[in-house]
mmCIF file of C-alpha atoms in Angstrom:
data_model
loop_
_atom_site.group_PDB
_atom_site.id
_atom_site.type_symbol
_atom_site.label_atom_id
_atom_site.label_comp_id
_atom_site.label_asym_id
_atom_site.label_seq_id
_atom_site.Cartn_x
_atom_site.Cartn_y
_atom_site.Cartn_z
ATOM 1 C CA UNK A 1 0.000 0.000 0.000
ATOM 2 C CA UNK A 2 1.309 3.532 -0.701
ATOM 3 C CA UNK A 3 1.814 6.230 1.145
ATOM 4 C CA UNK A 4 -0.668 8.164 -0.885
ATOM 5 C CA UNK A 5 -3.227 5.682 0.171
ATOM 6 C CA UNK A 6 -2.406 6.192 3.735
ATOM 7 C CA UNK A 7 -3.639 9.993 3.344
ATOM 8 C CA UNK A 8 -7.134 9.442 2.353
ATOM 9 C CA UNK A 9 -8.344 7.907 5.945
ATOM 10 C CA UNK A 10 -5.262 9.999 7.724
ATOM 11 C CA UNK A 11 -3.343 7.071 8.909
ATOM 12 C CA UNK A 12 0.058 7.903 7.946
ATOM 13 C CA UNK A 13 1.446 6.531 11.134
ATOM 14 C CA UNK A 14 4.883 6.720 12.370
ATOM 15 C CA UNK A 15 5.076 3.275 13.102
ATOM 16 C CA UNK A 16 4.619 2.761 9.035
ATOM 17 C CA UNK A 17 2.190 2.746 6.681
ATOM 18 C CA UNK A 18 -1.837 2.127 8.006
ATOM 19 C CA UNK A 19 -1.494 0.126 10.810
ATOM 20 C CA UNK A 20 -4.055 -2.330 11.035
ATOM 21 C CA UNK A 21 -7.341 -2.286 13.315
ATOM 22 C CA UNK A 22 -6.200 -5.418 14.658
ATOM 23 C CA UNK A 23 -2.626 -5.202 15.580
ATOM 24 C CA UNK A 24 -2.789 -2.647 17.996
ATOM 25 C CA UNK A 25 -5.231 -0.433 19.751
ATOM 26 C CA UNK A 26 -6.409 2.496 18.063
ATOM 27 C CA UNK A 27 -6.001 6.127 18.966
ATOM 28 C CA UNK A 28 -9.321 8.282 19.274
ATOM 29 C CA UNK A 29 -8.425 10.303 16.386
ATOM 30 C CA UNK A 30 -8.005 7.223 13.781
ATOM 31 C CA UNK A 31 -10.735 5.204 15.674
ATOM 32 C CA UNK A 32 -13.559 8.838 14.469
ATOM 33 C CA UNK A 33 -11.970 9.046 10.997
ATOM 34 C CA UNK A 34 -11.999 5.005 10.256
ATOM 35 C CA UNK A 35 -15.401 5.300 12.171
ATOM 36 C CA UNK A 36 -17.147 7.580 9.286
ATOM 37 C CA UNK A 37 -15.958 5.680 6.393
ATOM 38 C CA UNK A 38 -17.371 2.494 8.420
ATOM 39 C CA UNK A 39 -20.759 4.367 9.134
ATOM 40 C CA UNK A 40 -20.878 4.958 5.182
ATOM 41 C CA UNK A 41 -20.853 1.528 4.224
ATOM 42 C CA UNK A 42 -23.636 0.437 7.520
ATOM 43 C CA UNK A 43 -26.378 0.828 5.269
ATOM 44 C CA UNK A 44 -27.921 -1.625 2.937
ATOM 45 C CA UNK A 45 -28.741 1.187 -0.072
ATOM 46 C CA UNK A 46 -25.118 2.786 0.354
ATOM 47 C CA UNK A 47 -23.517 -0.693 -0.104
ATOM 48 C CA UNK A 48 -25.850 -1.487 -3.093
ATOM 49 C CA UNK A 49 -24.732 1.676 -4.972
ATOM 50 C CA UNK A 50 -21.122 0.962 -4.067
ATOM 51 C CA UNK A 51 -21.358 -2.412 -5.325
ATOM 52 C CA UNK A 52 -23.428 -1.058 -8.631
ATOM 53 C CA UNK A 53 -20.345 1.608 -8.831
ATOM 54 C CA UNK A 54 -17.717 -0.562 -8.301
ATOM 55 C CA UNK A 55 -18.794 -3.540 -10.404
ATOM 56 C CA UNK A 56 -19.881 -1.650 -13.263
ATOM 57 C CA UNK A 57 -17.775 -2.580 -16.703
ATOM 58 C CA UNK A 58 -16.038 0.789 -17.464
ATOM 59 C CA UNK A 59 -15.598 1.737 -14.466
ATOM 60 C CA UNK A 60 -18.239 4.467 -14.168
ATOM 61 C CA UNK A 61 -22.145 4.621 -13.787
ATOM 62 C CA UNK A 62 -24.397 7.574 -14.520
ATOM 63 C CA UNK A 63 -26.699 8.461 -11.485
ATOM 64 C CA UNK A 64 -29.622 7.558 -14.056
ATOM 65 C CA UNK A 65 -28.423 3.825 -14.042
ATOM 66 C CA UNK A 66 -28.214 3.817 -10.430
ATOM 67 C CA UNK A 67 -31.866 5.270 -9.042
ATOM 68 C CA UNK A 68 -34.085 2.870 -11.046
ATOM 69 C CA UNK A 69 -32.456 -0.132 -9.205
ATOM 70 C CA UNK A 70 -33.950 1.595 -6.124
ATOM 71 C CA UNK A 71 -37.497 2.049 -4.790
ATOM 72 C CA UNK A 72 -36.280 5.593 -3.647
ATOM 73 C CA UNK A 73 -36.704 9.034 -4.889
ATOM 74 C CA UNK A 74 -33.716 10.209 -6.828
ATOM 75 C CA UNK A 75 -33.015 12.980 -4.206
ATOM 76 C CA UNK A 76 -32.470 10.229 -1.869
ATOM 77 C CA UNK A 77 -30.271 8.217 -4.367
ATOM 78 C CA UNK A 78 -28.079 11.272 -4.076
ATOM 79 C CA UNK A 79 -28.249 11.665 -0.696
ATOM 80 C CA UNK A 80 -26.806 8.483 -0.011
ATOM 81 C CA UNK A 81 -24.560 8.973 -2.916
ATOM 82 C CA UNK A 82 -23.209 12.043 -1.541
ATOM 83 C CA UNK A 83 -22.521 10.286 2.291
ATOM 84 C CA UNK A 84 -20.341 7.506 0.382
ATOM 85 C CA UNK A 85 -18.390 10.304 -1.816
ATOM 86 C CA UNK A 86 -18.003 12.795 1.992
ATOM 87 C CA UNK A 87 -16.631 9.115 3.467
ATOM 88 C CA UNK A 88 -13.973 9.113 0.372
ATOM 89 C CA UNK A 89 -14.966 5.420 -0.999
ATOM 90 C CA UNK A 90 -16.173 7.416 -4.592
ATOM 91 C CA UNK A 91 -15.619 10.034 -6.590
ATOM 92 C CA UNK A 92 -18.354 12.045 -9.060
ATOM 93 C CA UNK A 93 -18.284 13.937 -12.044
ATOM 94 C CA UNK A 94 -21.368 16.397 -13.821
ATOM 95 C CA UNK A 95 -21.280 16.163 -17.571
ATOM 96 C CA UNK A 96 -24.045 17.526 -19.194
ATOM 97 C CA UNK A 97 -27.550 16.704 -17.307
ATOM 98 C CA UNK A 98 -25.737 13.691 -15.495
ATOM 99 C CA UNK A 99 -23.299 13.155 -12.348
ATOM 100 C CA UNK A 100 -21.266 10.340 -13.063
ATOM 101 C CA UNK A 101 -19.930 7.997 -10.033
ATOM 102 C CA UNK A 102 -16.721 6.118 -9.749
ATOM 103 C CA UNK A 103 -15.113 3.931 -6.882
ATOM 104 C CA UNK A 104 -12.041 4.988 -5.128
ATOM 105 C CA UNK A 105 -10.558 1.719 -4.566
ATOM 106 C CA UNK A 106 -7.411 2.999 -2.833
ATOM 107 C CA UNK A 107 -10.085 3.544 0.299
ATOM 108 C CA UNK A 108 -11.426 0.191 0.045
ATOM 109 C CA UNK A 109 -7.563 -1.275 -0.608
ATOM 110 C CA UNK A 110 -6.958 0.561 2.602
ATOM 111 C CA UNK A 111 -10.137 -0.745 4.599
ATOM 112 C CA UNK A 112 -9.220 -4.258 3.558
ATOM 113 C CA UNK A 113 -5.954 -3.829 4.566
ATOM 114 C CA UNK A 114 -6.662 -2.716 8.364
ATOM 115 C CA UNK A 115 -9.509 -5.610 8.473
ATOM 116 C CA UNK A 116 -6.401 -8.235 7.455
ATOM 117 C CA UNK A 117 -4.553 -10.045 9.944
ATOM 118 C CA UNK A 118 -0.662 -9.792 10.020
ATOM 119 C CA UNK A 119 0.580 -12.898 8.848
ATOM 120 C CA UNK A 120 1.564 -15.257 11.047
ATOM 121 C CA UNK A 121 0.527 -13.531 13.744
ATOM 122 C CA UNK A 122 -2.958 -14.726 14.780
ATOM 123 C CA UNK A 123 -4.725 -12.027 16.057
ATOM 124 C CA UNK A 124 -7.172 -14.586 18.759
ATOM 125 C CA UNK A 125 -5.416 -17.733 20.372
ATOM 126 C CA UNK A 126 -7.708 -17.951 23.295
ATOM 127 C CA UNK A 127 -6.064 -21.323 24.022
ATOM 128 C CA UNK A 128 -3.926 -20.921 27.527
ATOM 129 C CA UNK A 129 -5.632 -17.690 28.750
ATOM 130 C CA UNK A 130 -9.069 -19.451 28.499
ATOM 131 C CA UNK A 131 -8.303 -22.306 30.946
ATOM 132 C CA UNK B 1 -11.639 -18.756 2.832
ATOM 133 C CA UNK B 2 -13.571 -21.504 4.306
ATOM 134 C CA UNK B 3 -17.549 -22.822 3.703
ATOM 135 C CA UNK B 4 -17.999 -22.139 7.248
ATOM 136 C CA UNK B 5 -17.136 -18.197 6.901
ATOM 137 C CA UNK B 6 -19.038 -17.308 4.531
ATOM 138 C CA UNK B 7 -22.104 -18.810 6.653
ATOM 139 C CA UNK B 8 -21.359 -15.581 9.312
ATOM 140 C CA UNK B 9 -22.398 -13.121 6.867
ATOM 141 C CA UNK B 10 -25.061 -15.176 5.673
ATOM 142 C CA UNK B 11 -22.903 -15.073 2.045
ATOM 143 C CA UNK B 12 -22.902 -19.145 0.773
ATOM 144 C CA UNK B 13 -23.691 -17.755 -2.664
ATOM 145 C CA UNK B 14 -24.370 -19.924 -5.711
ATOM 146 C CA UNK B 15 -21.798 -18.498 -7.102
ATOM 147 C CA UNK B 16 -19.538 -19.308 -4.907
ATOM 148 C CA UNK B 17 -17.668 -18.473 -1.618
ATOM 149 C CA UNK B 18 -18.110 -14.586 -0.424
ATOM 150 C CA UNK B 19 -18.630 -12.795 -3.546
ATOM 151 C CA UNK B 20 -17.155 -9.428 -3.156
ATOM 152 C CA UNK B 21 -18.704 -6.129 -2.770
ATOM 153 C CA UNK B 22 -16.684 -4.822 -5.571
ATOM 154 C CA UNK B 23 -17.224 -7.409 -8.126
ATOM 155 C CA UNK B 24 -20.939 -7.765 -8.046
ATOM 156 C CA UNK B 25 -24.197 -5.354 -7.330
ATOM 157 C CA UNK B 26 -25.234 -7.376 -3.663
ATOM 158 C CA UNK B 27 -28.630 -8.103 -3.444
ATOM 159 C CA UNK B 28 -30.931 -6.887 -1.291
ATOM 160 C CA UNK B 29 -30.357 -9.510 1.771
ATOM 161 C CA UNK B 30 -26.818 -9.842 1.561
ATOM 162 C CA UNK B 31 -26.727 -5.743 1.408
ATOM 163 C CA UNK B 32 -29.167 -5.654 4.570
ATOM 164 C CA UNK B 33 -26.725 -8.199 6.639
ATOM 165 C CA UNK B 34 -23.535 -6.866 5.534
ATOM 166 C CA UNK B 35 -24.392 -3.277 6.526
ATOM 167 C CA UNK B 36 -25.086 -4.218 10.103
ATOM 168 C CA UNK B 37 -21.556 -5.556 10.361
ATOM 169 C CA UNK B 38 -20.179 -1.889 8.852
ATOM 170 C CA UNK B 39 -22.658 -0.448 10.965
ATOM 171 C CA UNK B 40 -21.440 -1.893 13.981
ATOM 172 C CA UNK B 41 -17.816 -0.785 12.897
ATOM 173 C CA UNK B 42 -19.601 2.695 12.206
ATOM 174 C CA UNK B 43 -18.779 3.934 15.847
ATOM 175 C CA UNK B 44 -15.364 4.958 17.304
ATOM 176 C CA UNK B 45 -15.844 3.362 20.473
ATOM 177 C CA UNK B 46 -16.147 0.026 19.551
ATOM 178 C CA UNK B 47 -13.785 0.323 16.897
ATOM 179 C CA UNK B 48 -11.068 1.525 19.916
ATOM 180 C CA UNK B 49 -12.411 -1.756 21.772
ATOM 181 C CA UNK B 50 -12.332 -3.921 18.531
ATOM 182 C CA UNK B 51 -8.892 -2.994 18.149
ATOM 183 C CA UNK B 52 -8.061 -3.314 22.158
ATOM 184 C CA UNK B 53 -9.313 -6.955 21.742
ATOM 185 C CA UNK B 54 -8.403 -8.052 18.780
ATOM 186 C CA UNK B 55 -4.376 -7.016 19.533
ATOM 187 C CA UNK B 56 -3.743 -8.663 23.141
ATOM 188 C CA UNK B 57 -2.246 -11.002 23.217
ATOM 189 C CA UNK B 58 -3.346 -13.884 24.318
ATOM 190 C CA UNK B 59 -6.667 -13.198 22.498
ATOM 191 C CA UNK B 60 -8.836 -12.147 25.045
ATOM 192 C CA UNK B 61 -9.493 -9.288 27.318
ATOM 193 C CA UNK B 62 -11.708 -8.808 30.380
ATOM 194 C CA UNK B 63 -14.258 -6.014 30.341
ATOM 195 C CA UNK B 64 -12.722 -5.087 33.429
ATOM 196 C CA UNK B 65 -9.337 -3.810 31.974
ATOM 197 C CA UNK B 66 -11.317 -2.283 28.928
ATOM 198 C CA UNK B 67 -13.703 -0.079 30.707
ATOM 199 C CA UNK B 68 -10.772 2.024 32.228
ATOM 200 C CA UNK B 69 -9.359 3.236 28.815
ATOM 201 C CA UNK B 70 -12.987 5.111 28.249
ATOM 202 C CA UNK B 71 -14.462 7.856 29.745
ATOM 203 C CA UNK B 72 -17.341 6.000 29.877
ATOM 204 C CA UNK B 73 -19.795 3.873 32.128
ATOM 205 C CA UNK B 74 -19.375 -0.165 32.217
ATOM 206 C CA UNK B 75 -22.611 -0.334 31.008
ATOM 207 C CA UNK B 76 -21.790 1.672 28.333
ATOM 208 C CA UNK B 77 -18.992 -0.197 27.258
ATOM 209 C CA UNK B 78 -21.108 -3.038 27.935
ATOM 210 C CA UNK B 79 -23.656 -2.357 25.355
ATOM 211 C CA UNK B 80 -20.831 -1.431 22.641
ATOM 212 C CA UNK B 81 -19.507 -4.961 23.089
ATOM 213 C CA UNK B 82 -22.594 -6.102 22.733
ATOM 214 C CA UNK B 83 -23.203 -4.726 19.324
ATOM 215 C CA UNK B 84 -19.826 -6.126 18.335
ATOM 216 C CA UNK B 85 -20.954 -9.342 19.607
ATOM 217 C CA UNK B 86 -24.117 -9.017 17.426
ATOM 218 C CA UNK B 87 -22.245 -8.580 14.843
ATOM 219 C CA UNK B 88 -20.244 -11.471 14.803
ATOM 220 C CA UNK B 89 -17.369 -9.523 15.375
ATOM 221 C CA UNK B 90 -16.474 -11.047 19.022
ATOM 222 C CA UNK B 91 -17.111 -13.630 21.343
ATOM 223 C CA UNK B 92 -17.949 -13.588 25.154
ATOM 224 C CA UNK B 93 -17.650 -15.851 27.975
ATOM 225 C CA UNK B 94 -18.949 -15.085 32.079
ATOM 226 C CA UNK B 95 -16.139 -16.601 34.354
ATOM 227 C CA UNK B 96 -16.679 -15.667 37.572
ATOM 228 C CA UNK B 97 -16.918 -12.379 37.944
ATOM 229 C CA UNK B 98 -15.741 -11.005 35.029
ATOM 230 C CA UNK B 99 -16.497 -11.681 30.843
ATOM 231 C CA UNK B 100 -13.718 -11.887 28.935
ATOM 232 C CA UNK B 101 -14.079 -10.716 25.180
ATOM 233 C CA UNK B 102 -11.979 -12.724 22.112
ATOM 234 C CA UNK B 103 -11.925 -11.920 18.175
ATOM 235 C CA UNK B 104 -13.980 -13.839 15.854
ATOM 236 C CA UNK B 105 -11.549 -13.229 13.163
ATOM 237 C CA UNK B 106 -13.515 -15.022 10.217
ATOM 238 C CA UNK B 107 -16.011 -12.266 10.731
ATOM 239 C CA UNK B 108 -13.084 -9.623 10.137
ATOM 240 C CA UNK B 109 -11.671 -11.852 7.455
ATOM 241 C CA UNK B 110 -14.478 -11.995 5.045
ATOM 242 C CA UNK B 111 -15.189 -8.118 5.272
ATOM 243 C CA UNK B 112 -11.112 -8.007 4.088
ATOM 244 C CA UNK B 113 -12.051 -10.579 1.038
ATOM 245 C CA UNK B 114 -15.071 -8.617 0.243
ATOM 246 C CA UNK B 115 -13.643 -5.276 0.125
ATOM 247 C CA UNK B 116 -10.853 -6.914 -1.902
ATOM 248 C CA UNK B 117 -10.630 -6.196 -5.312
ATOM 249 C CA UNK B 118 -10.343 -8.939 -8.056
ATOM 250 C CA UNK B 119 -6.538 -9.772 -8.758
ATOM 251 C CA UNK B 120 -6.088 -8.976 -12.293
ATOM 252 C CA UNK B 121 -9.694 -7.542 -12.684
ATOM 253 C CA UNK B 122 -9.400 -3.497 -11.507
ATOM 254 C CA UNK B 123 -12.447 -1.995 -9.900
ATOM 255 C CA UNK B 124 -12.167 1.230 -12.247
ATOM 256 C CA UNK B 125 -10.724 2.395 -14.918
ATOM 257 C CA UNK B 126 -12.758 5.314 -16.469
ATOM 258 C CA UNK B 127 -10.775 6.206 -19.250
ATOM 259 C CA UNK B 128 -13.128 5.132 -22.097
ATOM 260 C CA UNK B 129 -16.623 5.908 -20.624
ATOM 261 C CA UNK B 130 -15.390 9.046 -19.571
ATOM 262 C CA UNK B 131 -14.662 10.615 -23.068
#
């Protein structure tokens, strides 16, 4: 991961690049930022749109693709739309009539990365301590 | 991954094992179970006591000697953990006095894999949709 991806959730630690959320506790600073992206993706329309974004073949979907999937006004569409692009996790352009959605995968890259365990370093052995 | 995670999420698709979020539009219930996992990341709280649990070592931590590091009543903490527990993202267990609080880190694992992009398959590239 680069360090550019580090500077989207703030999380350009001293102790290298994104430390994960499960090798050491978080500070309260990290723990609100990581917290809003997280909040972005706790809702069942948001994570339908990202997945409609981020699967689409090109790479890009028009907001007019997106809102007939939904049984929800198109102000709400952008709404939610809006609370995934404030979280970083997508990007949007206007052209013409239309605002056109991408992912930006270097927040999701980073999001999978601080959900992965270090290798070979298990992060639950509850073996001796449980008996 | 194993069979056996993807059951957590509720994600034994036809289609195989954990489809990601970034290769497919989710349906509806895989959308609706998925967000309450992000949603119960969506705090800072119990992502600072995610993080506190998941890096001990030994794997497990007693409420008791996670309660101090908050400004904030046992109970709570008590109900944080509980949402974390709801979510499949830790275990409990009463002994004595005390519970003591482990990772479940297949729950943490398949949120890595699904916010993993494709190898060889990019999530975007908008160069020719854009022009």
């Amino acid at each position: 991961m680069s360090k550019q991806e580090c500077v989207v959730l703030g999380q350009d630690g001293a102790d290298g690049c994104c430390p994960g959320l499960l090798t050491a506790p978080l500070d309260e600073d990290r723990a609100e930022t990581l917290a809003k992206v997280f909040k972005a993706l706790g809702d069942p329309v948001r994570l339908r749109l990202l997945s409609m974004i981020a699967s689409r073949a090109g790479g890009e979907v028009c907001v007019c693709d997106l809102t007939p999937a939904f049984d929800l006004s198109q102000p709400t569409i952008s709404h939610h739309l809006k609370l995934l692009k404030q979280a970083g996790l997508i990007d949007s352009e206007r052209r013409g009539t239309w605002v056109y959605y991408r992912l930006l995968p270097e927040t999701t890259d980073q999001l999978a990365a601080i959900l992965t365990r270090p290798a070979g370093a298990p992060a639950t052995e509850p073996a001796g301590a449980a008996s």
